[in-house]
Short mmCIF file of the C-alpha atoms (twelve columns), coordinates in Angstrom:
data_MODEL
# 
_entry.id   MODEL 
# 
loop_
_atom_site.group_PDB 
_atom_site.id 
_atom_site.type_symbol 
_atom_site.label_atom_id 
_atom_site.label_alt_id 
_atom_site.label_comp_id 
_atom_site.label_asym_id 
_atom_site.label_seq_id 
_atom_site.Cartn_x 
_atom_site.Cartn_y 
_atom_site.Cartn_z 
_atom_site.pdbx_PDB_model_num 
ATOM 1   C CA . UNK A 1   16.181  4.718   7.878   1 
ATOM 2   C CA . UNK A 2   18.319  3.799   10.863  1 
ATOM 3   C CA . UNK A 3   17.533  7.040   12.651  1 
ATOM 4   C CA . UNK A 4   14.200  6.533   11.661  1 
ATOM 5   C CA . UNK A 5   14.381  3.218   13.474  1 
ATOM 6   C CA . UNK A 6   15.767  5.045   16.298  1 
ATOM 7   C CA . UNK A 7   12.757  6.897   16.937  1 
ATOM 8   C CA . UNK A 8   11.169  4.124   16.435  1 
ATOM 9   C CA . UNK A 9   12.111  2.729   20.055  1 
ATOM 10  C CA . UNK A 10  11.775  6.167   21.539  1 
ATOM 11  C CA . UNK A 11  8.231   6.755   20.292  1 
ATOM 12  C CA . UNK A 12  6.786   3.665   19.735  1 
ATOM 13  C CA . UNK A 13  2.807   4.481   20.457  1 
ATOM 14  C CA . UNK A 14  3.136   7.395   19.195  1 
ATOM 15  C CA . UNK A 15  1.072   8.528   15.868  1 
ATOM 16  C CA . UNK A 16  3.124   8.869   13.099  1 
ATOM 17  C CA . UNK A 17  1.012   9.401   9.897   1 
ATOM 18  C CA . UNK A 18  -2.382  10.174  9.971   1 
ATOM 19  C CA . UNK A 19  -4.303  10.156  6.590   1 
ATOM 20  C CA . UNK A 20  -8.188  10.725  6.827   1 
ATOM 21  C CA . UNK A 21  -9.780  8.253   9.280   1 
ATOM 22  C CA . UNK A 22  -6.509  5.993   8.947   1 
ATOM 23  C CA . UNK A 23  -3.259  6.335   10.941  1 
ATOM 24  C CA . UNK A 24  -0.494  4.339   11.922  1 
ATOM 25  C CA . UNK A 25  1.655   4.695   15.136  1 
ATOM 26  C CA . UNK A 26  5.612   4.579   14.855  1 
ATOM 27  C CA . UNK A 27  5.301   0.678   15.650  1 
ATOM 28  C CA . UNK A 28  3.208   0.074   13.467  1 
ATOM 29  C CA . UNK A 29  4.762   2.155   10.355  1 
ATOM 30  C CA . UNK A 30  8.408   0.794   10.765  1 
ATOM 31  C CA . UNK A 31  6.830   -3.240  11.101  1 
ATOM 32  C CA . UNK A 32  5.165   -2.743  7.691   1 
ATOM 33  C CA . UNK A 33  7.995   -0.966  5.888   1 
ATOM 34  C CA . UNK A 34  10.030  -3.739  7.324   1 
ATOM 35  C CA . UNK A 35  7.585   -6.433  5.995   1 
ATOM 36  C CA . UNK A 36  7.789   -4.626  2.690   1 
ATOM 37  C CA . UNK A 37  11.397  -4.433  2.648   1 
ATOM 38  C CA . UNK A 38  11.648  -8.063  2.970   1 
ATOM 39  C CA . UNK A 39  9.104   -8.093  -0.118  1 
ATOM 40  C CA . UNK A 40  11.128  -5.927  -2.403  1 
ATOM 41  C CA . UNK A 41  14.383  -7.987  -1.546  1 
ATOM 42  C CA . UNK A 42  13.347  -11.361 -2.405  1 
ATOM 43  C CA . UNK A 43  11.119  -10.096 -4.896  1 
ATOM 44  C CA . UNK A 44  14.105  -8.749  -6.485  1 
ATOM 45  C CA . UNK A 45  16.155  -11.563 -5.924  1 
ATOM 46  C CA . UNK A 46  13.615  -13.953 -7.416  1 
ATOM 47  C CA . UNK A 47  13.037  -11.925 -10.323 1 
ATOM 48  C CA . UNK A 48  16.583  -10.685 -11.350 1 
ATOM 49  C CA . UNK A 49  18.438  -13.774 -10.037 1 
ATOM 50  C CA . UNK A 50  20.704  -11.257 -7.802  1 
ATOM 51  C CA . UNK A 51  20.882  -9.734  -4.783  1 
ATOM 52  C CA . UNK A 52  19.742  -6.235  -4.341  1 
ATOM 53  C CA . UNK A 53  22.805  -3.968  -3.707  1 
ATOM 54  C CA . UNK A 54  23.132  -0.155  -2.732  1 
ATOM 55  C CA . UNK A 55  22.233  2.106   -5.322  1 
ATOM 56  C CA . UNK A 56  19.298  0.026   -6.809  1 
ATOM 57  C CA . UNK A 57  16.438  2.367   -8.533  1 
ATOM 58  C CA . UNK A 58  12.938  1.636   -7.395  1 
ATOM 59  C CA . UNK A 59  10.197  3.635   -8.460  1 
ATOM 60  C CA . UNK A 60  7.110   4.840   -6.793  1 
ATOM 61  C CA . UNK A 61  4.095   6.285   -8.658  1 
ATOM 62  C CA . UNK A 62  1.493   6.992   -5.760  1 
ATOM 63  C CA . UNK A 63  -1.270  9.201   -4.648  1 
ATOM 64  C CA . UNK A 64  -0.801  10.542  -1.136  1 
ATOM 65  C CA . UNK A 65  -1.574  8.139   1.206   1 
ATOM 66  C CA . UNK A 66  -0.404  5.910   4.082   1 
ATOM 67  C CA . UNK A 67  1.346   3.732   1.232   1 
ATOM 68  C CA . UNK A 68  3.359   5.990   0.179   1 
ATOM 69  C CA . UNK A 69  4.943   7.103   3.542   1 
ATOM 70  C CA . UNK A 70  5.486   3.080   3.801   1 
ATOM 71  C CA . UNK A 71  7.133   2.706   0.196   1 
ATOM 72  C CA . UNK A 72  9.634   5.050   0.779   1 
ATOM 73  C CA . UNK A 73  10.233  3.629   4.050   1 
ATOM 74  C CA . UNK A 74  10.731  -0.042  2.288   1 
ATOM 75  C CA . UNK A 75  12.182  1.487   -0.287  1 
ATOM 76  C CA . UNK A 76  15.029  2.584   1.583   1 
ATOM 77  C CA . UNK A 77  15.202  -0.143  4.263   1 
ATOM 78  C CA . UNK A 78  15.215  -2.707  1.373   1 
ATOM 79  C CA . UNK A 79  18.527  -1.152  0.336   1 
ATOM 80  C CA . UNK A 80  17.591  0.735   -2.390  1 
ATOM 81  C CA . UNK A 81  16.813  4.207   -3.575  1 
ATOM 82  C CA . UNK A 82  13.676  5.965   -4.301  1 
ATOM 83  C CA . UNK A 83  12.481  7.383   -7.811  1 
ATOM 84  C CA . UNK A 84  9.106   9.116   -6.805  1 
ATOM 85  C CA . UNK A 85  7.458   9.409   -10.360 1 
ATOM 86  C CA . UNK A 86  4.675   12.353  -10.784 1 
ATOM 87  C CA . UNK A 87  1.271   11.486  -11.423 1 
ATOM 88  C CA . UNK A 88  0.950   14.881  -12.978 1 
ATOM 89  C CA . UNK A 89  3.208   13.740  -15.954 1 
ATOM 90  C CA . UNK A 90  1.791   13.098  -19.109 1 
ATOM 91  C CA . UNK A 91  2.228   9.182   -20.269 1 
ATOM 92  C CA . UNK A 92  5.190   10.328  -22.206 1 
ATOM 93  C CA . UNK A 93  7.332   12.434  -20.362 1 
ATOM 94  C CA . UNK A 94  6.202   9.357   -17.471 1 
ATOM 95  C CA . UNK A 95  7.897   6.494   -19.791 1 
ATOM 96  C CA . UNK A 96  11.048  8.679   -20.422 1 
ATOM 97  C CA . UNK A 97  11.529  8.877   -16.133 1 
ATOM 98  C CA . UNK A 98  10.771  5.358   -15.789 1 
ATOM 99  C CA . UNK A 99  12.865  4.031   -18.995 1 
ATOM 100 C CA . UNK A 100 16.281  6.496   -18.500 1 
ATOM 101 C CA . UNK A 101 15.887  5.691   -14.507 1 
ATOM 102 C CA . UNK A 102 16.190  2.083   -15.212 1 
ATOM 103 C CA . UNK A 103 13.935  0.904   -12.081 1 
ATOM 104 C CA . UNK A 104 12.940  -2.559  -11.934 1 
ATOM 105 C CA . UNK A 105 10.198  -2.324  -9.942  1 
ATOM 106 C CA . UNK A 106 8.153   0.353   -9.324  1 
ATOM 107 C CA . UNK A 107 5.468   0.841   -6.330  1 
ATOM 108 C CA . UNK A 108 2.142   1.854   -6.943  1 
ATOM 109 C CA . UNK A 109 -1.829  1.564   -6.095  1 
ATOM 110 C CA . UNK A 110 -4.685  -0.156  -6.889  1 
ATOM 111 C CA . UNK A 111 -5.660  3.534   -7.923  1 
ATOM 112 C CA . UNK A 112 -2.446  4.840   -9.800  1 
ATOM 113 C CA . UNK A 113 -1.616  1.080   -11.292 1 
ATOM 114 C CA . UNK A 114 -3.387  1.566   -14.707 1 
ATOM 115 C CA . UNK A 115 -1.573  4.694   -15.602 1 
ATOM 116 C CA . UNK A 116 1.206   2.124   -15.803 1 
ATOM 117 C CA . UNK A 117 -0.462  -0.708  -18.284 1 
ATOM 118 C CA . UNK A 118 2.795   0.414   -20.711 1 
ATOM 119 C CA . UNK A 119 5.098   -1.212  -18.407 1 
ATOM 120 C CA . UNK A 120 3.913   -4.981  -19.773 1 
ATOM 121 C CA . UNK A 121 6.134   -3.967  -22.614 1 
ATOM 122 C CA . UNK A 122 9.316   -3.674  -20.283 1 
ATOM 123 C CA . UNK A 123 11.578  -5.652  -17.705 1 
ATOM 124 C CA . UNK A 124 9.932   -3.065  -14.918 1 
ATOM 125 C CA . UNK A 125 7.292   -4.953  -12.663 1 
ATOM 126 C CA . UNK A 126 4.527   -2.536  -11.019 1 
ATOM 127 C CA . UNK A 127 3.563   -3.638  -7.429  1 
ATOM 128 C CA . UNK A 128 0.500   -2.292  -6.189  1 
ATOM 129 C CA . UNK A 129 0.981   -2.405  -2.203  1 
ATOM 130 C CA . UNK A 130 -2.527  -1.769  -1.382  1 
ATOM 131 C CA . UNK A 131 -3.100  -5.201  -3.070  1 
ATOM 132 C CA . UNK A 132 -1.002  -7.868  -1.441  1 
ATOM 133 C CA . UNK A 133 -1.426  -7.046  1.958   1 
ATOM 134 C CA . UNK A 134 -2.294  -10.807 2.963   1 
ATOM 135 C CA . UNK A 135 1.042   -11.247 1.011   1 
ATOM 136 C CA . UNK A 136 3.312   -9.446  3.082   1 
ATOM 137 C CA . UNK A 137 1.717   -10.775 6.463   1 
ATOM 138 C CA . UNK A 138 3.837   -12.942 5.329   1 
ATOM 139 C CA . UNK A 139 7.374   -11.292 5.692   1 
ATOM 140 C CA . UNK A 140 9.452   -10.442 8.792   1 
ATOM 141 C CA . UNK A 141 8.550   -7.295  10.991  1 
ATOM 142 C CA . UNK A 142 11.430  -6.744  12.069  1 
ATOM 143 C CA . UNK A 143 14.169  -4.515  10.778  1 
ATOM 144 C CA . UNK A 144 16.186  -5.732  7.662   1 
ATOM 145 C CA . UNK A 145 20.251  -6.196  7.719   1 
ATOM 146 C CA . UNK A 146 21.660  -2.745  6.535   1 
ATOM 147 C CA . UNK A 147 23.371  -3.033  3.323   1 
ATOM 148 C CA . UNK A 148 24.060  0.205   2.173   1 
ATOM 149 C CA . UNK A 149 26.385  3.067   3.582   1 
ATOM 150 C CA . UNK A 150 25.831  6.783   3.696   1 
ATOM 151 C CA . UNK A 151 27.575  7.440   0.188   1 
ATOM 152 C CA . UNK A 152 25.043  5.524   -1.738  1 
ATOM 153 C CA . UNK A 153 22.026  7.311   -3.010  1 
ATOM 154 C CA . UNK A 154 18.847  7.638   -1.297  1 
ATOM 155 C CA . UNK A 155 17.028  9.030   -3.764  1 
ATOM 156 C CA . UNK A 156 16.600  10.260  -7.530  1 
ATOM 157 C CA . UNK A 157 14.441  13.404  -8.516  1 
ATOM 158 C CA . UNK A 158 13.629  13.953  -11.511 1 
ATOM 159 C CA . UNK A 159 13.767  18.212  -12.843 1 
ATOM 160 C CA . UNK A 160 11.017  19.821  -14.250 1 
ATOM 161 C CA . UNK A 161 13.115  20.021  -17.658 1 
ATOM 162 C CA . UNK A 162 11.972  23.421  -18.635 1 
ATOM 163 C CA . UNK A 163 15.552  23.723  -20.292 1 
ATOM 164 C CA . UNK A 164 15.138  20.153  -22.394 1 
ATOM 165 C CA . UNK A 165 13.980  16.844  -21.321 1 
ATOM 166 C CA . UNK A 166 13.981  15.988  -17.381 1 
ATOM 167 C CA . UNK A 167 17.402  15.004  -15.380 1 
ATOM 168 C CA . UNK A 168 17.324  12.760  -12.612 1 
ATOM 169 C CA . UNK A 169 19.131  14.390  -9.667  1 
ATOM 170 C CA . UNK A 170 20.993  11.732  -7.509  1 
ATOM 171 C CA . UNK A 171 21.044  12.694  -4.245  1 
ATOM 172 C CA . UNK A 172 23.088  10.441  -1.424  1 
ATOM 173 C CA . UNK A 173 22.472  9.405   2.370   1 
ATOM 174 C CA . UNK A 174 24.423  11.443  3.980   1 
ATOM 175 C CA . UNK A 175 23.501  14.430  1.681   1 
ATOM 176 C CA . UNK A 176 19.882  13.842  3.067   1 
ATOM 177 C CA . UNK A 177 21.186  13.677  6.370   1 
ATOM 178 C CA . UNK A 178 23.453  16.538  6.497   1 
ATOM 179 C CA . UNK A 179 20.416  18.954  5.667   1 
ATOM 180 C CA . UNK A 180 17.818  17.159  7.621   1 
ATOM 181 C CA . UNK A 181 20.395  18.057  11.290  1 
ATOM 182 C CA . UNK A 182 20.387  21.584  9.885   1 
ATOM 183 C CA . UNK A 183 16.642  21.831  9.567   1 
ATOM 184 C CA . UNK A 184 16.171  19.870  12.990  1 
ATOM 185 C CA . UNK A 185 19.093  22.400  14.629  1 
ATOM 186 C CA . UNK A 186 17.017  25.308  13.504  1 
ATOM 187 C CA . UNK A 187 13.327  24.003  14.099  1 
ATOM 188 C CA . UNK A 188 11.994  23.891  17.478  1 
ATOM 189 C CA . UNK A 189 12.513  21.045  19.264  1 
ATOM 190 C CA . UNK A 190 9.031   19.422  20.580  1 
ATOM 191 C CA . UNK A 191 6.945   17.041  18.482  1 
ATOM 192 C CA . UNK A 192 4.384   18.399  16.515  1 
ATOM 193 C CA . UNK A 193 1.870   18.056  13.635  1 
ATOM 194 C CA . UNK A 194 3.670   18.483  10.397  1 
ATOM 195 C CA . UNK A 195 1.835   19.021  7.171   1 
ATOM 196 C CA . UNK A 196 2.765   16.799  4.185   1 
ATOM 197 C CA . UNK A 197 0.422   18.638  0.827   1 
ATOM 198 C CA . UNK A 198 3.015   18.160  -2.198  1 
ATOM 199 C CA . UNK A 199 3.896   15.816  -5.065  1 
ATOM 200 C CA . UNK A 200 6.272   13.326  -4.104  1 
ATOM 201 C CA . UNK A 201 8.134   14.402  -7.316  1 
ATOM 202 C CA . UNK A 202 9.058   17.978  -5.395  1 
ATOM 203 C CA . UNK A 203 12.093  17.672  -3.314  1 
ATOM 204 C CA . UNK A 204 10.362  19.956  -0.820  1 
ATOM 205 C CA . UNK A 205 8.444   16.943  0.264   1 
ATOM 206 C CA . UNK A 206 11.526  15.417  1.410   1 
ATOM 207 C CA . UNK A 207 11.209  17.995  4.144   1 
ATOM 208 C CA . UNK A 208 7.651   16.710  5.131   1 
ATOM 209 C CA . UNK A 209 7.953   13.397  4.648   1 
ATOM 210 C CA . UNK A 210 10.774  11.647  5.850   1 
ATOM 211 C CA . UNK A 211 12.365  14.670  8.461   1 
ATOM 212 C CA . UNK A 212 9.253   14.612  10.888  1 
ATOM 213 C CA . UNK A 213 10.286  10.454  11.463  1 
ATOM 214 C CA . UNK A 214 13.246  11.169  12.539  1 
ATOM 215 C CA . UNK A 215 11.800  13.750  15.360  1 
ATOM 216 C CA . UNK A 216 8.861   11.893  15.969  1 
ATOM 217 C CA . UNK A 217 6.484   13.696  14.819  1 
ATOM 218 C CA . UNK A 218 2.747   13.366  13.395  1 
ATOM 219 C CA . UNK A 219 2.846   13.694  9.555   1 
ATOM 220 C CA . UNK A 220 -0.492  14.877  8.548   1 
ATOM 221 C CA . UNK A 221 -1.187  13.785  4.731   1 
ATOM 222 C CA . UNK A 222 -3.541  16.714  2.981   1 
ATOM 223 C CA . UNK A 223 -5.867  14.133  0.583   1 
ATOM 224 C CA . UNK A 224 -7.608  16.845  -1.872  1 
ATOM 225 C CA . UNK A 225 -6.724  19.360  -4.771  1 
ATOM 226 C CA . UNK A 226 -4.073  22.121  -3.594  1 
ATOM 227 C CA . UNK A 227 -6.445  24.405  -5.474  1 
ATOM 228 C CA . UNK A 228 -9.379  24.277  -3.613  1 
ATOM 229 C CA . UNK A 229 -7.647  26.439  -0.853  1 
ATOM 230 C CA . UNK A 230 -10.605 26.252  1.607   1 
ATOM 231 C CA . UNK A 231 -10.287 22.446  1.716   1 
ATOM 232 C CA . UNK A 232 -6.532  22.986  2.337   1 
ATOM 233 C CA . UNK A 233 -7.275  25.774  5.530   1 
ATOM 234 C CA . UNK A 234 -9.974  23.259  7.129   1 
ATOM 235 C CA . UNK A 235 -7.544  20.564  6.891   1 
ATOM 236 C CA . UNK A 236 -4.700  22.613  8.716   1 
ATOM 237 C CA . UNK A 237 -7.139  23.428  11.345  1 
ATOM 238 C CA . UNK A 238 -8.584  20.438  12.037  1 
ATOM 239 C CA . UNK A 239 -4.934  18.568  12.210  1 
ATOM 240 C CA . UNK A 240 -3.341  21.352  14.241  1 
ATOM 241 C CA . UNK A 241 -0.727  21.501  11.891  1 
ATOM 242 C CA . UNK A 242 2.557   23.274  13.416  1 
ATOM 243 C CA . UNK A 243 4.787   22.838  11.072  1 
ATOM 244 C CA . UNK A 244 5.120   23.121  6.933   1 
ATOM 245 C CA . UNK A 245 6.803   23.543  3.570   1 
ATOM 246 C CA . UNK A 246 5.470   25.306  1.258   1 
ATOM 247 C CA . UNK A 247 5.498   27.379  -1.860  1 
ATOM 248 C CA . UNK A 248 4.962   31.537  -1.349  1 
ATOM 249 C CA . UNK A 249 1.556   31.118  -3.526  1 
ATOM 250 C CA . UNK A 250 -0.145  28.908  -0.857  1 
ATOM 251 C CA . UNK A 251 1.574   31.005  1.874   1 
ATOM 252 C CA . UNK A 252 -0.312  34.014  0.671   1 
ATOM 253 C CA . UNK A 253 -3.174  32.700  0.646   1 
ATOM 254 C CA . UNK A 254 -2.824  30.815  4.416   1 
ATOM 255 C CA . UNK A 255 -2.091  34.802  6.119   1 
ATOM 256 C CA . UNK A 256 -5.693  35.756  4.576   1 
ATOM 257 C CA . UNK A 257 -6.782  33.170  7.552   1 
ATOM 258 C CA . UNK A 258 -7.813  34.322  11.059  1 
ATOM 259 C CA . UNK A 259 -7.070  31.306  12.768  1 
ATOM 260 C CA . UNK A 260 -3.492  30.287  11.693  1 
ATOM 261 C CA . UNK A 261 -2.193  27.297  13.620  1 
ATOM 262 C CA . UNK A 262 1.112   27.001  11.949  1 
ATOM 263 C CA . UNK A 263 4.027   28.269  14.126  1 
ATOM 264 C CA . UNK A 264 6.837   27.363  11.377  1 
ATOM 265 C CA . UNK A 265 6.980   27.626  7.460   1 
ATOM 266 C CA . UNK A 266 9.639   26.884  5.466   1 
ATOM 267 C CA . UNK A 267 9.087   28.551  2.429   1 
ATOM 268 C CA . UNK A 268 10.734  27.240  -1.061  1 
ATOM 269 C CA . UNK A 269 10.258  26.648  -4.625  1 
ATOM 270 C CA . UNK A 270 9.722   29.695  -5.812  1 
ATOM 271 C CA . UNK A 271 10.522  33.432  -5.599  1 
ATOM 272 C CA . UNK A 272 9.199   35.037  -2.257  1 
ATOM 273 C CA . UNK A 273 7.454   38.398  -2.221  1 
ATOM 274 C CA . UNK A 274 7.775   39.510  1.699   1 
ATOM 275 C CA . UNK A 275 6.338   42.747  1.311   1 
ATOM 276 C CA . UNK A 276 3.046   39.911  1.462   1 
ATOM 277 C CA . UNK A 277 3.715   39.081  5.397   1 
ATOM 278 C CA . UNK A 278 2.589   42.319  6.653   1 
ATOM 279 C CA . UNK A 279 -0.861  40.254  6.161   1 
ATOM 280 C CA . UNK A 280 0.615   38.127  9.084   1 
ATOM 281 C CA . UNK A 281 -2.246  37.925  12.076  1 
ATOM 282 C CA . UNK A 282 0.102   36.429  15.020  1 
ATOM 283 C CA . UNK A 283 3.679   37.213  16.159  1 
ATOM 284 C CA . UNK A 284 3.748   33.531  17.361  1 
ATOM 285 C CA . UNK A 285 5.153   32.280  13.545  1 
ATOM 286 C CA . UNK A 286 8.331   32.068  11.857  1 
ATOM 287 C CA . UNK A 287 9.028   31.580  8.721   1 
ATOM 288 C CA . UNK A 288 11.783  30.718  6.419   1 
ATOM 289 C CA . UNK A 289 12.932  31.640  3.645   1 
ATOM 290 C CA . UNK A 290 14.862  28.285  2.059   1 
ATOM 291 C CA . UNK A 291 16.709  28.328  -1.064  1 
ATOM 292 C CA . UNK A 292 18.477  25.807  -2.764  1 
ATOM 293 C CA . UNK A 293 18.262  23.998  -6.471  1 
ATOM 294 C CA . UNK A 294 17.461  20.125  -6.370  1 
ATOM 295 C CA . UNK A 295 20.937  19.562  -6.990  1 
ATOM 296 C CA . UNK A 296 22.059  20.324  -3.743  1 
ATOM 297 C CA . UNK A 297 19.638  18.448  -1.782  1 
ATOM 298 C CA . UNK A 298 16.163  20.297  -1.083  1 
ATOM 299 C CA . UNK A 299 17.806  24.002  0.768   1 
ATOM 300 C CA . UNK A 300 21.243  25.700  0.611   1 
ATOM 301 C CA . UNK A 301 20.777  28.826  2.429   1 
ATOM 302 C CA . UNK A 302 18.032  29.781  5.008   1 
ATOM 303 C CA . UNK A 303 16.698  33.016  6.125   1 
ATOM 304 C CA . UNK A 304 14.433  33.968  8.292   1 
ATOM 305 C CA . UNK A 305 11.994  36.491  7.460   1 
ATOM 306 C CA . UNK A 306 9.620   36.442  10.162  1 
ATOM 307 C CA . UNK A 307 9.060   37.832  12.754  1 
ATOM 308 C CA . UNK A 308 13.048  38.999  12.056  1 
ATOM 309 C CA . UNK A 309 13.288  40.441  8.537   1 
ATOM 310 C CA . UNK A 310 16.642  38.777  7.268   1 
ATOM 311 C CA . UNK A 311 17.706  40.492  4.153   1 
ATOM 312 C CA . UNK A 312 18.513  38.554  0.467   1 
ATOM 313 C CA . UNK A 313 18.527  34.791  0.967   1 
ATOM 314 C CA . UNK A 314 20.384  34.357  3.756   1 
ATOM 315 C CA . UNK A 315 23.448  32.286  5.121   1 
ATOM 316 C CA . UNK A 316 24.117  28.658  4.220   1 
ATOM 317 C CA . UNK A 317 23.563  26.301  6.141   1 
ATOM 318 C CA . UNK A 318 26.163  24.193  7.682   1 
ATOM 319 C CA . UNK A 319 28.572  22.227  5.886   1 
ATOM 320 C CA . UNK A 320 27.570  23.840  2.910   1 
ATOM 321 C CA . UNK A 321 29.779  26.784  0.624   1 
ATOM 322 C CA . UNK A 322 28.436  29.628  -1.441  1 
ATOM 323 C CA . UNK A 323 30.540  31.486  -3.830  1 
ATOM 324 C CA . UNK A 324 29.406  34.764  -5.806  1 
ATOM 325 C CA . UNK A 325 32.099  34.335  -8.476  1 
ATOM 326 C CA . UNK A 326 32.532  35.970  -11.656 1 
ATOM 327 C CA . UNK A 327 33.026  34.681  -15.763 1 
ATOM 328 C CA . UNK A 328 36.403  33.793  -14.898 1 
ATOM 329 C CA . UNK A 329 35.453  31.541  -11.170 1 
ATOM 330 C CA . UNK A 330 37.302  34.792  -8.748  1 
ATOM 331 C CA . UNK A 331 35.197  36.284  -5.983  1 
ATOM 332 C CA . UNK A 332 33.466  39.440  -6.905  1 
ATOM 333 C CA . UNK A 333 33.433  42.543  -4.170  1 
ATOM 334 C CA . UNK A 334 30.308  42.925  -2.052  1 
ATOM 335 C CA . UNK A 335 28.057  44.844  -4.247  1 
ATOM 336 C CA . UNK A 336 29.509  43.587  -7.707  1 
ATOM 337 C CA . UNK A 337 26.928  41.097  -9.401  1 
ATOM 338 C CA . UNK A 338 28.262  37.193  -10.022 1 
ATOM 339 C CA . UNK A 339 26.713  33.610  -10.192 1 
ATOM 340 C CA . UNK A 340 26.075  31.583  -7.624  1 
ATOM 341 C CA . UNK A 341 28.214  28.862  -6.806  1 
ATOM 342 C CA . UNK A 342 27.100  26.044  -4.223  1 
ATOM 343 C CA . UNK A 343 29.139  23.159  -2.929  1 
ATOM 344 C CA . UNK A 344 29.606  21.343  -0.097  1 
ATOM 345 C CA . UNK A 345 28.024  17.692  1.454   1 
ATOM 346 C CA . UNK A 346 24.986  18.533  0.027   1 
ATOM 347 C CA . UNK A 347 25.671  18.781  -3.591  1 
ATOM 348 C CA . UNK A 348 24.171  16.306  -5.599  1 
ATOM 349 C CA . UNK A 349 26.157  13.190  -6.590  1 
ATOM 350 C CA . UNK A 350 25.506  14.108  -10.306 1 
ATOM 351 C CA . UNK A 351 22.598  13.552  -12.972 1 
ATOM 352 C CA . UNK A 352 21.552  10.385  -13.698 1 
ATOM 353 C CA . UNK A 353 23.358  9.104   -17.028 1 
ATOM 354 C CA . UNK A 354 24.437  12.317  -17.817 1 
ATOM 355 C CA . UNK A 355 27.778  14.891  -17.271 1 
# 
């Protein structure tokens, strides 16, 4: 958030989230997350009887919109860390996330909050921040007193928990940071029209959400179902979207279109097929092939696969170490099949009350 806050005085008038007709320049995004910062501080304070400290869990269970750019924002300029909770989840496997994370407050919206009526049971307060704007008018714009440091976490992610029930990954500051420089080092440098479309319970969004802010870039929020695909091409095209991260499936489907605007894709999430980019229409894009579990912060390796045809999944990036070891942790030859093995800054601090 301090880089963020950076840009911030470079950029000022510039736009920094656009979501339909609404939009918000830099300004204007970093004053509100500021005035919500202040919010979720005393709020805190009042409600706990203690200060917020690094490491506090707050949730936030919203629909893509120009709140939820700002919630993380306050989120993290408040102190704390975010716990983005899916509004995919069923009620149950939402109550486990929201009970093991131990948040006390989650953010929400006047349109997500009654998916949360359970939580009058609990300790956890819902805020809705689309509903007390004439209450934050009330709080300072300017930017809060830092009080965490770049080993505290900046954010928990939950897995899908296809192996058992879900584990919250915690993931620290200067993990974040560490792969945001490589992304930025790779990425061309101008500002551009980035292309935010996924669940904040993904860590791909991470790339699309909080990255472009620190480059000053437009984020360009995608407000309809990923499956209507037309929706989701007329929407690129109208934004001018440059940049994006995406998964292979929606890819695919994108290189069927005559007009492609985007000039870089990072591509993650799932397994690529690249003998599908011989659809590809213009020599003007690259794409990326990015790998890497949630555990060790969003990408571990990167590989570019067009307009350069990088074989397997490619080197890691920096400050990061990849091991093909065998059963008993030695290096295997070149050739000679082994595990995968990732460390580094960007491995994850751990799960969430587990080993």
């Amino acid at each position: 958030h301090q880089l963020f806050e950076e840009t911030v005085e470079k950029y000022p008038d510039n736009i920094a989230v656009v979501f339909e007709e609404q939009k918000l320049t830099y300004r204007e995004l970093n004053e509100r997350a500021n005035q919500l910062a202040h919010f979720i501080r005393e709020t805190y304070l009042e409600t706990y009887k203690e200060e917020l400290k690094g490491d506090t869990l707050i949730g936030i269970y919203i629909e893509r919109s120009l709140e939820m750019i700002i919630g993380i924002l306050g989120i993290l300029k408040s102190g704390g860390a975010y716990v983005p909770f899916d509004s995919a989840d069923p009620e149950e496997r939402l109550k486990f996330k929201i009970s093991d994370s131990g948040c006390k407050i989650v953010l929400t919206s006047k349109g997500s909050v009654n998916s949360l009526l359970f939580l009058a049971e609990t300790d956890t307060i819902p805020v809705a921040i689309d509903s007390i704007d004439d209450e934050l008018v009330k709080y300072s714009k300017t930017n809060p007193s830092i009080i965490n440091k770049s080993t505290d976490l900046a954010y928990v992610i939950y897995t899908s928990g296809s192996t058992g029930m879900p584990k919250g990954v915690m993931i620290e500051h200067k993990s974040v940071i560490n792969y945001f420089y490589n992304v930025k080092n790779i990425t061309k440098k101008s500002q551009k029209v980035c292309y935010f479309s996924s669940s904040l319970g993904f860590d791909l969004s991470v790339t699309t959400s909080l990255l472009p802010l620190l480059r000053g870039d437009l984020i360009a929020i995608f407000n309809g179902d990923l499956k209507d695909i037309d929706l989701y091409k007329s929407h690129i095209l109208k934004n001018n979207v440059k940049f994006a991260k995406i998964t292979p499936n929606i890819l695919y489907l994108l290189l069927e279109e005559e007009n492609f605007t985007i000039d870089e894709i990072f591509v993650g999430g799932e397994k690529f097929d690249r003998t599908k980019l011989s659809n590809i229409k213009s020599n003007e894009v690259h794409i990326y092939d990015e790998y890497g579990p949630t555990e060790a912060t969003v990408g571990s390796t990167i590989s570019l696969v067009y307009p350069e045809r990088q074989k397997g999944i490619g080197r890691p990036y920096n400050n990061y170490f990849i091991y093909i070891l065998n059963r008993d942790l030695c290096s295997v030859p070149i050739g000679v099949i082994g595990e995968l093995y990732i460390g580094g800054d960007g491995l994850a601090r751990g799960y969430l009350n587990r080993p």
